[in-house]
Coordinates of N, CA and C in Angstrom, one line a residue:
M1 N 0.8 -1.2 0.0 CA 0.0 0.0 0.0 C 0.9 1.3 0.0
P2 N 1.9 1.4 0.8 CA 2.7 2.5 0.8 C 3.3 2.8 -0.6
T3 N 3.7 1.6 -1.3 CA 4.2 1.8 -2.6 C 3.2 2.4 -3.6
N4 N 2.0 1.9 -3.5 CA 0.9 2.5 -4.3 C 0.7 4.0 -4.1
V5 N 0.7 4.3 -2.8 CA 0.5 5.7 -2.4 C 1.6 6.6 -3.0
S6 N 2.9 6.0 -2.8 CA 4.0 6.8 -3.4 C 3.9 7.0 -4.9
R7 N 3.5 5.9 -5.6 CA 3.4 6.1 -7.0 C 2.3 7.1 -7.4
M8 N 1.2 7.1 -6.7 CA 0.1 8.0 -6.9 C 0.6 9.4 -6.7
F9 N 1.4 9.6 -5.6 CA 1.9 10.9 -5.3 C 2.8 11.4 -6.3
R10 N 3.7 10.5 -6.8 CA 4.7 10.9 -7.9 C 3.9 11.3 -9.2
S11 N 2.9 10.5 -9.5 CA 2.1 10.8 -10.7 C 1.4 12.1 -10.6
L12 N 0.8 12.4 -9.4 CA 0.1 13.6 -9.1 C 1.1 14.8 -9.3
M13 N 2.3 14.7 -8.7 CA 3.3 15.7 -8.8 C 3.7 15.9 -10.3
L14 N 3.8 14.9 -11.0 CA 4.2 15.0 -12.4 C 3.1 15.7 -13.2
V15 N 1.9 15.4 -12.9 CA 0.8 16.1 -13.6 C 0.8 17.6 -13.3
I16 N 1.0 17.9 -12.0 CA 1.1 19.3 -11.5 C 2.2 20.0 -12.2
A17 N 3.4 19.3 -12.3 CA 4.6 20.0 -12.9 C 4.3 20.2 -14.4
I18 N 3.6 19.3 -15.1 CA 3.3 19.5 -16.5 C 2.3 20.7 -16.7
L19 N 1.3 20.8 -15.8 CA 0.3 21.9 -15.9 C 1.0 23.2 -15.6
V20 N 1.9 23.2 -14.6 CA 2.6 24.5 -14.3 C 3.5 24.9 -15.5
A21 N 4.2 23.9 -16.1 CA 5.0 24.2 -17.3 C 4.2 24.7 -18.4
L22 N 3.0 24.1 -18.7 CA 2.2 24.6 -19.7 C 1.7 26.0 -19.4
Y23 N 1.3 26.3 -18.2 CA 0.8 27.6 -17.8 C 1.9 28.7 -18.0
L24 N 3.1 28.3 -17.5 CA 4.2 29.3 -17.7 C 4.6 29.5 -19.2
T25 N 4.5 28.5 -20.0 CA 4.7 28.6 -21.4 C 3.7 29.5 -22.0
A26 N 2.4 29.4 -21.6 CA 1.4 30.2 -22.1 C 1.6 31.7 -21.7
C27 N 2.1 31.9 -20.4 CA 2.4 33.2 -20.0 C 3.5 33.8 -20.8
A28 N 4.5 33.0 -21.1 CA 5.6 33.5 -21.9 C 5.2 33.9 -23.3
A29 N 4.3 33.1 -23.9 CA 3.8 33.3 -25.2 C 3.0 34.6 -25.2
L30 N 2.2 34.8 -24.2 CA 1.4 36.0 -24.1 C 2.3 37.2 -24.0
F31 N 3.3 37.1 -23.2 CA 4.2 38.3 -23.0 C 5.0 38.6 -24.3
L32 N 5.5 37.5 -25.0 CA 6.3 37.7 -26.2 C 5.5 38.2 -27.4
F33 N 4.2 37.8 -27.5 CA 3.4 38.1 -28.7 C 2.3 39.1 -28.4
Q34 N 2.4 39.8 -27.2 CA 1.3 40.7 -26.8 C 1.0 41.7 -27.8
R35 N 2.0 42.3 -28.5 CA 1.7 43.4 -29.4 C 1.0 42.9 -30.7
A36 N 1.2 41.6 -31.0 CA 0.4 41.1 -32.1 C -1.0 40.9 -31.8
L37 N -1.4 40.9 -30.5 CA -2.7 40.9 -30.0 C -3.4 42.3 -29.9
I38 N -2.5 43.3 -29.8 CA -3.0 44.7 -29.6 C -3.1 45.4 -30.9
Y39 N -2.1 45.3 -31.8 CA -2.0 46.1 -33.0 C -2.3 45.2 -34.2
Y40 N -3.2 45.7 -35.1 CA -3.5 45.0 -36.4 C -3.2 46.0 -37.5
P41 N -2.0 46.2 -37.9 CA -1.7 47.2 -39.0 C -2.5 47.0 -40.2
Q42 N -3.0 48.1 -40.8 CA -3.8 48.1 -42.0 C -3.1 48.9 -43.1
P43 N -3.2 48.5 -44.3 CA -2.7 49.3 -45.4 C -3.5 50.5 -45.6
R44 N -2.9 51.5 -46.3 CA -3.7 52.7 -46.6 C -4.5 52.5 -47.8
D45 N -5.7 53.1 -47.8 CA -6.6 53.0 -49.0 C -5.9 53.6 -50.2
A46 N -5.7 52.8 -51.2 CA -5.0 53.2 -52.5 C -5.8 54.3 -53.2
G47 N -7.1 54.3 -53.0 CA -7.9 55.3 -53.6 C -8.2 56.6 -52.9
S48 N -7.5 56.7 -51.7 CA -7.7 57.9 -50.9 C -7.2 59.2 -51.6
S49 N -7.9 60.2 -51.5 CA -7.5 61.5 -52.1 C -6.8 62.4 -51.1
A50 N -6.5 61.9 -49.9 CA -5.9 62.7 -48.9 C -4.4 63.1 -49.3
T51 N -4.0 64.2 -48.9 CA -2.6 64.6 -49.0 C -1.8 64.0 -48.0
L52 N -0.6 63.4 -48.4 CA 0.2 62.7 -47.4 C 1.3 63.6 -46.9
L53 N 1.4 63.6 -45.5 CA 2.5 64.3 -44.9 C 3.5 63.2 -44.3
T54 N 4.8 63.4 -44.5 CA 5.7 62.5 -43.9 C 6.4 63.2 -42.7
L55 N 6.2 62.5 -41.6 CA 6.7 63.1 -40.3 C 7.9 62.2 -39.8
P56 N 9.1 62.8 -39.8 CA 10.3 62.0 -39.3 C 10.3 62.1 -37.8
V57 N 10.3 60.9 -37.1 CA 10.4 60.8 -35.7 C 11.5 59.8 -35.4
D58 N 12.5 60.2 -34.7 CA 13.7 59.3 -34.5 C 14.2 58.8 -35.8
D59 N 14.2 57.5 -36.0 CA 14.6 57.0 -37.3 C 13.5 56.4 -38.1
T60 N 12.3 56.9 -37.8 CA 11.0 56.4 -38.3 C 10.3 57.4 -39.2
Q61 N 9.7 57.0 -40.3 CA 8.9 57.9 -41.1 C 7.4 57.6 -40.9
V62 N 6.8 58.5 -40.2 CA 5.4 58.3 -39.9 C 4.5 59.1 -40.9
L63 N 3.6 58.4 -41.6 CA 2.8 59.1 -42.6 C 1.5 59.6 -41.9
V64 N 1.0 60.7 -42.4 CA -0.2 61.4 -41.9 C -1.1 61.7 -43.1
S65 N -2.3 61.2 -43.2 CA -3.2 61.6 -44.2 C -3.8 63.0 -43.8
T66 N -3.8 63.9 -44.7 CA -4.2 65.3 -44.3 C -5.2 65.9 -45.3
R67 N -6.0 66.8 -44.8 CA -6.8 67.7 -45.6 C -6.4 69.1 -45.2
P68 N -5.5 69.7 -46.0 CA -5.0 71.1 -45.6 C -6.2 72.1 -45.6
H69 N -6.0 73.1 -44.7 CA -7.0 74.2 -44.7 C -6.3 75.3 -43.9
A70 N -6.4 76.5 -44.5 CA -5.8 77.7 -43.8 C -6.7 78.1 -42.7
G71 N -6.1 78.7 -41.7 CA -6.9 79.2 -40.5 C -6.4 78.6 -39.2
P72 N -7.0 79.0 -38.1 CA -6.5 78.6 -36.8 C -6.9 77.2 -36.4
K73 N -8.0 76.7 -37.0 CA -8.5 75.4 -36.5 C -7.9 74.2 -37.2
A74 N -7.5 73.2 -36.3 CA -7.1 71.9 -36.9 C -7.6 70.8 -36.0
L75 N -7.6 69.6 -36.6 CA -8.0 68.4 -35.8 C -7.0 67.3 -36.1
I76 N -6.5 66.6 -35.0 CA -5.6 65.5 -35.2 C -6.4 64.2 -34.7
Y77 N -6.4 63.2 -35.5 CA -7.2 62.0 -35.3 C -6.2 60.8 -35.1
F78 N -6.6 60.0 -34.0 CA -5.9 58.8 -33.7 C -6.9 57.6 -33.8
G79 N -6.7 56.7 -34.6 CA -7.7 55.6 -34.9 C -7.6 54.4 -34.0
G80 N -8.4 53.4 -34.4 CA -8.5 52.2 -33.7 C -7.3 51.2 -34.1
N81 N -7.3 50.1 -33.4 CA -6.1 49.2 -33.6 C -6.1 48.5 -34.9
A82 N -7.2 48.5 -35.6 CA -7.3 47.8 -36.9 C -7.9 48.8 -37.9
E83 N -7.6 50.0 -37.8 CA -8.3 51.0 -38.6 C -7.3 51.7 -39.7
D84 N -7.8 51.8 -40.9 CA -7.1 52.6 -41.9 C -7.7 54.0 -41.7
V85 N -7.0 54.9 -41.1 CA -7.5 56.2 -40.8 C -7.9 57.0 -42.0
S86 N -7.3 56.7 -43.1 CA -7.6 57.5 -44.4 C -9.1 57.3 -44.8
R87 N -9.7 56.2 -44.4 CA -11.1 55.9 -44.7 C -12.0 56.7 -43.8
S88 N -11.5 57.2 -42.7 CA -12.3 58.0 -41.7 C -12.3 59.4 -42.1
L89 N -11.3 59.9 -42.8 CA -11.1 61.3 -43.1 C -12.2 61.9 -43.8
P90 N -12.9 61.3 -44.9 CA -13.9 62.0 -45.6 C -15.1 62.4 -44.7
L91 N -15.5 61.6 -43.7 CA -16.6 62.0 -42.8 C -16.2 63.2 -42.0
F92 N -15.0 63.3 -41.6 CA -14.6 64.5 -40.8 C -14.5 65.7 -41.7
A93 N -14.1 65.5 -42.9 CA -14.0 66.6 -43.9 C -15.4 67.2 -44.2
Q94 N -16.4 66.3 -44.2 CA -17.7 66.7 -44.4 C -18.3 67.5 -43.2
A95 N -17.9 67.0 -42.0 CA -18.5 67.6 -40.8 C -17.8 68.9 -40.4
L96 N -16.5 69.0 -40.8 CA -15.7 70.1 -40.3 C -15.0 70.8 -41.4
P97 N -15.7 71.5 -42.3 CA -15.1 72.1 -43.4 C -14.1 73.3 -43.1
D98 N -14.2 73.8 -41.9 CA -13.3 74.9 -41.5 C -12.1 74.4 -40.7
H99 N -11.8 73.1 -40.7 CA -10.6 72.6 -40.0 C -9.6 72.0 -40.9
A100 N -8.4 72.2 -40.6 CA -7.3 71.3 -41.3 C -7.3 70.0 -40.6
L101 N -7.2 68.9 -41.3 CA -7.3 67.6 -40.7 C -6.0 66.8 -40.8
Y102 N -5.6 66.1 -39.8 CA -4.4 65.3 -39.7 C -4.7 64.0 -39.1
F103 N -4.6 62.9 -39.9 CA -5.0 61.6 -39.5 C -3.7 60.7 -39.5
M104 N -3.2 60.4 -38.3 CA -1.9 59.7 -38.2 C -2.0 58.2 -38.4
H105 N -1.1 57.7 -39.3 CA -1.0 56.3 -39.5 C 0.1 55.8 -38.5
Y106 N -0.3 54.9 -37.6 CA 0.6 54.5 -36.6 C 1.8 53.8 -37.3
R107 N 2.9 53.6 -36.6 CA 4.0 52.9 -37.1 C 3.6 51.5 -37.5
G108 N 4.0 51.1 -38.7 CA 3.6 49.8 -39.3 C 2.2 49.9 -40.0
Y109 N 1.5 51.0 -39.9 CA 0.2 51.1 -40.5 C 0.3 52.1 -41.7
G110 N -0.5 51.8 -42.8 CA -0.6 52.7 -43.9 C 0.6 53.2 -44.5
G111 N 1.7 52.4 -44.5 CA 2.9 52.8 -45.1 C 3.9 53.5 -44.2
S112 N 3.6 53.7 -42.9 CA 4.5 54.2 -41.9 C 5.5 53.1 -41.6
S113 N 6.8 53.5 -41.4 CA 7.8 52.5 -41.0 C 7.8 52.2 -39.5
G114 N 8.6 51.3 -39.1 CA 8.7 51.0 -37.7 C 7.6 50.0 -37.2
S115 N 7.6 49.8 -35.9 CA 6.6 49.0 -35.2 C 5.9 49.7 -34.1
P116 N 4.6 49.5 -33.9 CA 3.9 50.3 -32.9 C 4.2 49.8 -31.5
S117 N 4.2 50.8 -30.6 CA 4.2 50.5 -29.2 C 3.6 51.7 -28.5
E118 N 3.2 51.6 -27.2 CA 2.6 52.7 -26.6 C 3.5 53.9 -26.5
E119 N 4.8 53.7 -26.2 CA 5.7 54.8 -26.0 C 6.0 55.5 -27.4
A120 N 6.2 54.6 -28.4 CA 6.4 55.1 -29.8 C 5.3 56.0 -30.3
L121 N 4.1 55.5 -30.1 CA 2.9 56.3 -30.5 C 2.8 57.6 -29.7
A122 N 3.2 57.6 -28.5 CA 3.1 58.8 -27.7 C 4.1 59.8 -28.2
R123 N 5.3 59.4 -28.6 CA 6.3 60.3 -29.2 C 5.9 60.8 -30.5
D124 N 5.3 59.9 -31.4 CA 4.9 60.4 -32.7 C 3.7 61.4 -32.6
A125 N 2.8 61.2 -31.6 CA 1.7 62.1 -31.4 C 2.2 63.5 -31.0
M126 N 3.2 63.5 -30.1 CA 3.7 64.8 -29.7 C 4.4 65.5 -30.8
A127 N 5.1 64.8 -31.6 CA 5.8 65.4 -32.8 C 4.8 65.9 -33.8
L128 N 3.7 65.2 -34.0 CA 2.7 65.7 -34.9 C 2.0 66.9 -34.4
F129 N 1.7 66.9 -33.1 CA 1.1 68.1 -32.5 C 1.9 69.3 -32.6
D130 N 3.2 69.2 -32.3 CA 4.1 70.3 -32.4 C 4.2 70.9 -33.8
K131 N 4.2 70.0 -34.8 CA 4.2 70.4 -36.2 C 3.0 71.2 -36.6
V132 N 1.8 70.6 -36.2 CA 0.5 71.2 -36.5 C 0.4 72.6 -35.8
Y133 N 0.8 72.6 -34.5 CA 0.6 73.8 -33.7 C 1.4 75.0 -34.2
A134 N 2.4 74.7 -35.0 CA 3.2 75.8 -35.6 C 2.3 76.6 -36.6
D135 N 1.3 76.0 -37.1 CA 0.4 76.6 -38.1 C -1.0 76.8 -37.7
H136 N -1.4 76.1 -36.6 CA -2.8 76.2 -36.2 C -2.9 76.3 -34.6
A137 N -3.5 77.4 -34.2 CA -3.4 77.7 -32.7 C -4.5 76.9 -31.9
Q138 N -5.6 76.4 -32.6 CA -6.7 75.7 -32.0 C -6.7 74.3 -32.5
I139 N -6.2 73.4 -31.7 CA -6.2 72.0 -32.1 C -7.1 71.1 -31.3
T140 N -8.0 70.4 -32.0 CA -8.9 69.5 -31.4 C -8.3 68.1 -31.6
L141 N -8.2 67.3 -30.5 CA -7.7 65.9 -30.6 C -8.9 65.0 -30.5
V142 N -8.9 64.0 -31.4 CA -9.9 62.9 -31.4 C -9.2 61.6 -31.4
G143 N -9.6 60.7 -30.5 CA -9.1 59.4 -30.4 C -10.2 58.4 -30.3
R144 N -10.1 57.4 -31.2 CA -11.1 56.3 -31.2 C -10.6 55.0 -30.8
S145 N -11.2 54.4 -29.9 CA -10.9 53.0 -29.4 C -9.4 53.1 -28.9
L146 N -8.5 52.3 -29.5 CA -7.1 52.3 -29.1 C -6.6 53.8 -29.1
G147 N -6.9 54.5 -30.1 CA -6.4 55.9 -30.2 C -6.9 56.8 -29.1
S148 N -7.9 56.4 -28.4 CA -8.3 57.3 -27.3 C -7.3 57.4 -26.2
G149 N -6.5 56.3 -26.0 CA -5.4 56.3 -25.1 C -4.3 57.2 -25.6
V150 N -4.0 57.3 -26.9 CA -3.0 58.1 -27.4 C -3.4 59.6 -27.3
A151 N -4.7 59.9 -27.6 CA -5.2 61.3 -27.5 C -5.3 61.8 -26.1
V152 N -5.7 61.1 -25.1 CA -5.8 61.6 -23.8 C -4.4 61.8 -23.2
R153 N -3.5 61.0 -23.5 CA -2.1 61.2 -23.0 C -1.5 62.5 -23.6
L154 N -1.8 62.6 -24.9 CA -1.3 63.8 -25.6 C -1.9 65.1 -25.0
A155 N -3.2 65.1 -24.8 CA -3.9 66.2 -24.2 C -3.4 66.6 -22.8
S156 N -2.8 65.7 -22.1 CA -2.3 65.9 -20.8 C -1.0 66.7 -20.8
V157 N -0.3 66.7 -22.0 CA 1.0 67.3 -22.0 C 1.2 68.4 -23.1
R158 N 0.1 68.6 -23.9 CA 0.2 69.6 -25.0 C -1.1 70.5 -24.9
P159 N -1.0 71.7 -25.4 CA -2.1 72.7 -25.2 C -3.3 72.5 -26.3
A160 N -3.9 71.4 -26.2 CA -5.1 71.2 -27.1 C -6.2 72.1 -26.7
A161 N -7.1 72.3 -27.7 CA -8.3 73.2 -27.4 C -9.5 72.4 -27.0
K162 N -9.6 71.2 -27.6 CA -10.7 70.3 -27.2 C -10.2 68.8 -27.3
L163 N -11.0 67.9 -26.7 CA -10.7 66.5 -26.7 C -12.0 65.7 -26.9
L164 N -12.0 64.9 -27.9 CA -13.1 64.0 -28.2 C -12.6 62.5 -28.1
L165 N -13.2 61.7 -27.3 CA -12.8 60.3 -27.1 C -14.0 59.4 -27.5
V166 N -13.8 58.6 -28.5 CA -14.8 57.7 -29.0 C -14.6 56.3 -28.6
T167 N -15.6 55.7 -28.0 CA -15.4 54.3 -27.4 C -14.1 54.2 -26.6
P168 N -13.9 55.1 -25.7 CA -12.6 55.0 -24.9 C -12.7 54.0 -23.8
Y169 N -11.5 53.6 -23.3 CA -11.4 52.7 -22.2 C -10.7 53.3 -21.0
N170 N -10.9 52.7 -19.9 CA -10.2 53.2 -18.7 C -8.7 52.8 -18.7
S171 N -8.4 51.6 -19.1 CA -7.0 51.1 -19.3 C -7.1 49.8 -20.1
L172 N -6.0 49.6 -20.9 CA -5.9 48.4 -21.7 C -5.6 47.2 -20.8
V173 N -5.0 47.4 -19.6 CA -4.8 46.4 -18.7 C -6.1 45.8 -18.2
E174 N -7.0 46.7 -17.9 CA -8.4 46.3 -17.5 C -9.1 45.4 -18.5
L175 N -9.0 45.8 -19.8 CA -9.6 45.0 -20.9 C -8.9 43.7 -21.1
A176 N -7.6 43.7 -21.0 CA -6.9 42.4 -21.1 C -7.2 41.5 -20.0
A177 N -7.3 42.0 -18.8 CA -7.6 41.1 -17.6 C -9.0 40.5 -17.8
R178 N -9.9 41.2 -18.4 CA -11.2 40.7 -18.7 C -11.2 39.6 -19.7
Q179 N -10.3 39.7 -20.7 CA -10.2 38.7 -21.8 C -9.4 37.5 -21.4
F180 N -8.3 37.8 -20.7 CA -7.4 36.7 -20.3 C -7.5 36.5 -18.8
R181 N -8.6 36.0 -18.3 CA -8.9 36.0 -16.9 C -7.9 35.2 -16.0
W182 N -7.3 34.2 -16.6 CA -6.4 33.2 -15.8 C -5.0 33.6 -15.9
F183 N -4.6 34.8 -16.5 CA -3.2 35.1 -16.6 C -3.0 36.5 -15.8
P184 N -1.8 36.6 -15.3 CA -1.4 37.8 -14.6 C -1.0 39.0 -15.5
V185 N -2.0 39.4 -16.3 CA -1.7 40.4 -17.3 C -1.2 41.7 -16.8
R186 N -1.5 42.1 -15.6 CA -0.9 43.3 -15.0 C 0.6 43.3 -15.0
W187 N 1.1 42.1 -14.8 CA 2.6 42.0 -14.8 C 3.2 41.7 -16.2
L188 N 2.3 41.1 -17.1 CA 2.8 40.7 -18.4 C 2.7 41.8 -19.4
L189 N 1.8 42.7 -19.3 CA 1.5 43.7 -20.3 C 2.5 44.8 -20.3
T190 N 3.1 45.1 -21.4 CA 4.1 46.2 -21.6 C 3.4 47.5 -21.9
D191 N 2.4 47.5 -22.9 CA 1.7 48.6 -23.3 C 0.4 48.7 -22.6
K192 N 0.4 49.4 -21.5 CA -0.8 49.4 -20.6 C -1.9 50.4 -20.9
F193 N -1.5 51.5 -21.6 CA -2.5 52.5 -22.0 C -3.5 52.8 -20.8
E194 N -2.9 53.3 -19.7 CA -3.7 53.6 -18.5 C -4.3 55.0 -18.7
S195 N -5.3 55.1 -19.4 CA -5.9 56.5 -19.8 C -6.3 57.2 -18.5
W196 N -6.7 56.5 -17.5 CA -7.2 57.2 -16.3 C -6.1 58.0 -15.6
R197 N -4.9 57.6 -15.8 CA -3.8 58.4 -15.2 C -3.6 59.8 -15.8
Y198 N -3.9 59.9 -17.1 CA -3.8 61.1 -17.8 C -5.1 62.0 -17.7
A199 N -6.2 61.3 -17.6 CA -7.5 62.0 -17.5 C -7.5 63.0 -16.3
E200 N -6.8 62.6 -15.3 CA -6.8 63.5 -14.1 C -6.1 64.8 -14.3
H201 N -5.3 64.9 -15.4 CA -4.6 66.1 -15.7 C -5.2 67.0 -16.8
I202 N -6.3 66.5 -17.4 CA -6.9 67.2 -18.5 C -7.7 68.4 -18.0
V203 N -7.5 69.6 -18.7 CA -8.2 70.8 -18.3 C -9.0 71.4 -19.4
V204 N -9.0 70.8 -20.6 CA -9.7 71.3 -21.7 C -11.1 70.6 -21.9
P205 N -12.1 71.2 -22.5 CA -13.4 70.6 -22.7 C -13.2 69.2 -23.4
T206 N -13.8 68.2 -22.8 CA -13.7 66.8 -23.2 C -15.0 66.2 -23.3
H207 N -15.2 65.5 -24.4 CA -16.5 64.7 -24.7 C -16.2 63.3 -24.9
L208 N -16.8 62.4 -24.1 CA -16.6 61.0 -24.3 C -17.9 60.4 -24.9
I209 N -17.7 59.5 -25.9 CA -18.8 58.9 -26.6 C -18.7 57.4 -26.4
A210 N -19.7 56.7 -25.8 CA -19.7 55.3 -25.7 C -20.8 54.7 -26.5
A211 N -20.6 53.4 -27.0 CA -21.6 52.7 -27.7 C -22.4 51.8 -26.7
A212 N -23.7 51.9 -26.6 CA -24.4 51.2 -25.6 C -24.2 49.7 -25.7
D213 N -24.1 49.2 -27.0 CA -24.0 47.8 -27.2 C -22.5 47.4 -27.6
D214 N -21.6 48.1 -27.1 CA -20.2 47.9 -27.4 C -19.7 46.5 -27.0
E215 N -19.3 45.7 -27.9 CA -18.9 44.3 -27.6 C -17.4 44.2 -27.4
V216 N -16.7 45.3 -27.6 CA -15.2 45.3 -27.4 C -14.8 46.0 -26.1
I217 N -15.3 47.2 -26.0 CA -15.0 48.0 -24.8 C -16.3 48.3 -24.0
P218 N -16.5 47.6 -22.9 CA -17.7 47.8 -22.1 C -18.0 49.2 -21.7
P219 N -19.2 49.7 -21.9 CA -19.5 51.1 -21.4 C -19.1 51.4 -20.0
A220 N -19.1 50.3 -19.2 CA -18.6 50.5 -17.8 C -17.2 51.0 -17.7
S221 N -16.3 50.5 -18.6 CA -15.0 51.0 -18.7 C -14.9 52.4 -19.1
T222 N -15.7 52.9 -20.0 CA -15.8 54.3 -20.4 C -16.2 55.1 -19.2
R223 N -17.2 54.6 -18.5 CA -17.7 55.4 -17.3 C -16.7 55.5 -16.2
R224 N -15.8 54.5 -16.1 CA -14.8 54.6 -15.1 C -13.7 55.6 -15.5
L225 N -13.4 55.7 -16.8 CA -12.5 56.7 -17.3 C -13.1 58.1 -17.1
Y226 N -14.4 58.2 -17.4 CA -15.1 59.5 -17.2 C -15.0 60.0 -15.7
S227 N -15.0 59.1 -14.8 CA -15.0 59.5 -13.4 C -13.6 60.1 -13.0
H228 N -12.6 59.8 -13.8 CA -11.3 60.3 -13.4 C -11.0 61.7 -13.9
F229 N -11.8 62.3 -14.8 CA -11.6 63.6 -15.2 C -12.0 64.6 -14.1
P230 N -11.3 65.8 -14.1 CA -11.7 66.8 -13.1 C -13.1 67.2 -13.3
K231 N -13.8 67.6 -12.2 CA -15.2 68.0 -12.3 C -15.4 69.1 -13.3
S232 N -16.5 69.0 -14.0 CA -16.9 69.9 -15.0 C -16.1 70.0 -16.3
V233 N -15.0 69.2 -16.4 CA -14.2 69.1 -17.6 C -14.8 68.3 -18.7
A234 N -15.4 67.1 -18.3 CA -15.8 66.2 -19.3 C -17.3 65.9 -19.3
T235 N -17.8 65.5 -20.5 CA -19.2 65.1 -20.6 C -19.2 63.7 -21.2
L236 N -20.2 62.9 -20.9 CA -20.3 61.5 -21.4 C -21.6 61.3 -22.1
Q237 N -21.5 60.8 -23.3 CA -22.7 60.5 -24.2 C -22.7 59.0 -24.5
V238 N -23.8 58.4 -24.3 CA -23.9 56.9 -24.6 C -24.9 56.9 -25.8
I239 N -24.5 56.4 -26.9 CA -25.4 56.2 -28.1 C -26.0 54.9 -28.1
P240 N -27.4 54.9 -27.9 CA -28.1 53.6 -27.9 C -28.1 52.9 -29.2
G241 N -28.3 51.5 -29.1 CA -28.5 50.7 -30.3 C -27.4 50.7 -31.3
T242 N -26.1 50.8 -30.8 CA -25.0 50.8 -31.7 C -23.8 50.0 -31.0
G243 N -23.0 49.4 -31.8 CA -21.8 48.7 -31.3 C -20.5 49.4 -31.6
H244 N -19.5 48.7 -31.3 CA -18.1 49.3 -31.3 C -17.7 49.8 -32.7
N245 N -17.9 49.0 -33.7 CA -17.5 49.4 -35.0 C -18.5 50.2 -35.8
A246 N -19.8 50.0 -35.4 CA -20.9 50.7 -36.2 C -21.2 52.1 -35.7
I247 N -20.5 52.5 -34.6 CA -20.9 53.8 -34.0 C -20.7 55.0 -35.0
S248 N -19.7 54.9 -35.9 CA -19.5 56.0 -36.8 C -20.6 56.1 -37.8
D249 N -21.5 55.1 -37.9 CA -22.6 55.2 -38.9 C -23.8 55.8 -38.2
N250 N -23.8 56.1 -37.0 CA -24.9 56.6 -36.3 C -25.0 58.2 -36.4
P251 N -26.2 58.7 -36.7 CA -26.3 60.2 -36.9 C -25.8 61.0 -35.7
D252 N -25.9 60.4 -34.5 CA -25.5 61.1 -33.3 C -23.9 61.3 -33.3
Y253 N -23.2 60.4 -33.9 CA -21.8 60.5 -34.0 C -21.4 61.7 -34.9
L254 N -22.1 61.8 -36.1 CA -21.8 62.9 -37.0 C -22.2 64.2 -36.3
K255 N -23.2 64.2 -35.5 CA -23.6 65.5 -34.9 C -22.5 65.9 -33.8
A256 N -22.0 64.9 -33.2 CA -20.9 65.2 -32.2 C -19.7 65.8 -32.9
L257 N -19.4 65.3 -34.1 CA -18.3 65.9 -34.8 C -18.6 67.3 -35.2
Q258 N -19.8 67.5 -35.7 CA -20.2 68.9 -36.1 C -20.2 69.9 -35.0
D259 N -20.4 69.4 -33.8 CA -20.4 70.3 -32.6 C -19.0 70.6 -32.1
L260 N -18.0 70.1 -32.7 CA -16.6 70.4 -32.3 C -16.2 71.8 -32.5

């Protein structure tokens, strides 16, 4: 009997060791390939009529789709993780005829060189803002989905005039923890996009738009982000009957743009 117990114990320990090894391997894979799960680079629309601006940052060439316009008003747009921002530009051009428009293609997206990361996108965003600010004194920042994290961070360190966040999240860590419940994502994630940290420093008029039926970013995450803005700085709008990707087709979305 002792021999059988010993064998059972060894077998149990072997199973546990295998399970631990598999779990650690999965953690390592999640850590190594995390950016492939965050960023989905898209090519630029070959039929786009936008003017292209090339922005050198460090040793990288960042492309920006633009609609030039003289005057003080400009808008800089940061898109979602699988968005070709050149396709979003026509809607903004229609809604904001008196603004110069600058839609940044993240590193690796739309012909931009390099690879995307939270810190790289933050540097590129600041470089673009500084270039635009030299010609336009009133800059509105718009960030959609992943880009909301880029926009809110930029607004915390540059003199933007307004900030619009579309389907924004409180933090990417929070979303990843919801999707990968059995993994210690708070320790594994490199690009955390903790928007709430920057929201506390925003002083310009800010409007947050959530999709009531968002299947990617829960409206509760947007509400948590909203709670971190200083009192009276931000407003929150929830558009009923629309999801994460369909929100730009809703008339309320177009109206929000026209109100900028």
